[in-house]
Amino acid sequence: MASFERTLPLTRESVAKAHDLIQPHIHYTPVQTNTTLSRLASTPQSPEALQGTRWEGQPPAKPEIQLFFKCENFQRIGAFKARGAFHAVKRLIEEQGLEEVRRRGVVTHSSGNHAQALALAARTFAIPAHIVMPTISTPSKIAGTKAQGAHVHFSGSTSQEREAAVADVVKTTGATLVPPYDHPDIILGQGTMALELQRQVSELIQKDAGLSVGDAMGLDAVIAPCGGGGMLSGNAVALHGTGIKVFGAEPSFQGGDDARRGVEAGKRIETVKTLTIADGLRTPLGEHTWKIVSDKQYVAGLYAVTEQNIKDAMKLVLERMKCFVEPSAVVGLATILYNEDFRKMVEREAGEEGWNIGVVFSGGNTTIDAITKMFAPEVGEKDGQRAEGVVGKDGAEVAENVAG
Amino acid sequence: MASFERTLPLTRESVAKAHDLIQPHIHYTPVQTNTTLSRLASTPQSPEALQGTRWEGQPPAKPEIQLFFKCENFQRIGAFKARGAFHAVKRLIEEQGLEEVRRRGVVTHSSGNHAQALALAARTFAIPAHIVMPTISTPSKIAGTKAQGAHVHFSGSTSQEREAAVADVVKTTGATLVPPYDHPDIILGQGTMALELQRQVSELIQKDAGLSVGDAMGLDAVIAPCGGGGMLSGNAVALHGTGIKVFGAEPSFQGGDDARRGVEAGKRIETVKTLTIADGLRTPLGEHTWKIVSDKQYVAGLYAVTEQNIKDAMKLVLERMKCFVEPSAVVGLATILYNEDFRKMVEREAGEEGWNIGVVFSGGNTTIDAITKMFAPEVGEKDGQRAEGVVGKDGAEVAENVAG
């Protein structure tokens, strides 16, 4: 199977090079702040909120936190995946020459954001893109991928069937496989967001002294969702040596926190089968991403949140920030707001000074239909009560954005 | 009843003065563009889309449109109303002196965005705010208004009962009534958004030549939602004499297009009773706003859209722009996309050059619960089909943001 010839070392310098390469093709996405959410993050959870959790009865943590949201939901194709895909394609062109890449094409198996991202990157350079999708994919996804100009190949839905279909495409066309996360060029591409985030937060703090907690002139930490781990690894590589700590967040539902469990056990978990609503995070770590994610020098900690935590955080982001995100995007914020292990760690490490934390909103590719299903009536009402309780704790400021 | 002593003339200069007054207190909200939506606006509707409308069988219009969205959903309290409220309060302070205003307080009747906005503006200057709300208001709205530090007074839900309650408050406290829309200071305050929009669009076009249609270096037109007409009037006053045309958009459901019907008949419609999902637009025009809205020199035209148009537009804004807005906010975009009278007018007036149109997203104060109810299963499916049809017309570019 064709693959990339040489790969760059996984360093901050390589991420900077990747950023130079892809900058003409990606959006420099905004960083947003929100008084209400930073205030909530810095408010201890109520004893009632901890009932039924493993922190029940413990005194709630009192961290001091200022939040900075990197809005990759505004990225091209609506998710950060455009970064890695453009980087992989541009590196291929550097190595093989544009004509050769055009002759051979690129291939991947995915029905998700990576497929859209690769199709877009390939189309930009008039390179044929082959996307292997399960026959059972929803018609709108198939249509969307075809509309990007990609060749859609169908396969069964097991990973063996998909890999066989990819091998077929490679055999027939000579196309190069661009994997969704477990490749150095993808990792380096995704890491470019961290360079932007670091710079944007410094600029925001210089412009508005009130934005920062403590005396810090920039970021203290970044928290990012972890599925296959490409983006978390990229952030960790990009920020390695800067003193900015990087944390990963996962859904705990049906063992979706495979990275956390694997690191705890000292061994990569190779398969995971979860139907968490954070559907971008259902994949296990790959070999490359495991090496980085399991290294404390790169990823300082991994935390997990419940499905209810994810829904609560999503509701806050939509209703208060007026920002449309997918469930996978809010696991970092959910960790900050609801995971007492994380909150106690921040209280301990940051002290009264507090931390400026960058939160990666990874994407916004969900639909009103999906949200309607997710917040079905019973659950919706429970959510409503929960949100009200949160408001009640913090009078006027928190209520500033309440629907009128 | 106490009221404002003097009012400024309704001119662009007065709007500029209002802007100077309120700038320290409001957000300079962003203007966003979106390739997919501008492309859709410039794509003729399909004959199928016109079936069952009054344009069935007619050749669809082919306007050339570049869209610029003024995102007042990111304004303080989540809606443009903060502009008018801060302006009215600061003008009161100028006229009566801060001490006198603090002694008397301010009062309004509203359970919506204006109440929140007035409560915020009053709190900023430590002025007592009295809000008259119907007893049947939802507990979360009452709690939200109280959390802003306002005194809540209850009344029956008819307008006579509300006015009697306001009169009571005025009698007891000497508070000054700050009406929600039909007052020059409110109109001038809301108009400030147009000054920002005009400047922001020029800056965007100078930065990126590809953004503009034709040779224009700025805005050709603005379209804004019309309820009580305060904001539409304000925009019209602010842009009067600039050559930028101002249009109003309304929901047609149950006669919600009272401004359009009134202007057509040459007489203000004083009562309207509609339960349109665009709940910010259920009010009729007032005396002041009628004068401006019915004057062709100020408002060049009024257009109406159906409930389905509003839902379709809202789905596009949430799913494609990743921007969380309330239904009232999208009637302007819905007019541009689905009202053939408007589209034919643009085709005729703008010709091949096309128009750069500013679209006011008035607010984002809705909830996931409300959206879930609005897009109930049956309706949701129909919506899905409709959106797919729209995508299908315009291959790759339009599909760039399709969920992956």
mmCIF file of C-alpha atoms in Angstrom, chain B residues 201-211 217:
data_model
loop_
_atom_site.group_PDB
_atom_site.id
_atom_site.type_symbol
_atom_site.label_atom_id
_atom_site.label_comp_id
_atom_site.label_asym_id
_atom_site.label_seq_id
_atom_site.Cartn_x
_atom_site.Cartn_y
_atom_site.Cartn_z
ATOM 1 C CA VAL B 201 -18.822 45.985 5.557
ATOM 2 C CA SER B 202 -16.576 48.596 3.927
ATOM 3 C CA GLU B 203 -13.617 47.311 5.941
ATOM 4 C CA LEU B 204 -14.362 43.695 5.052
ATOM 5 C CA ILE B 205 -14.644 44.501 1.349
ATOM 6 C CA GLN B 206 -11.411 46.477 1.372
ATOM 7 C CA LYS B 207 -9.646 43.551 3.035
ATOM 8 C CA ASP B 208 -11.030 40.919 0.687
ATOM 9 C CA ALA B 209 -11.927 41.898 -2.866
ATOM 10 C CA GLY B 210 -13.687 38.559 -3.365
ATOM 11 C CA LEU B 211 -16.331 39.368 -0.790
ATOM 12 C CA MET B 217 -17.222 49.261 -2.205
#
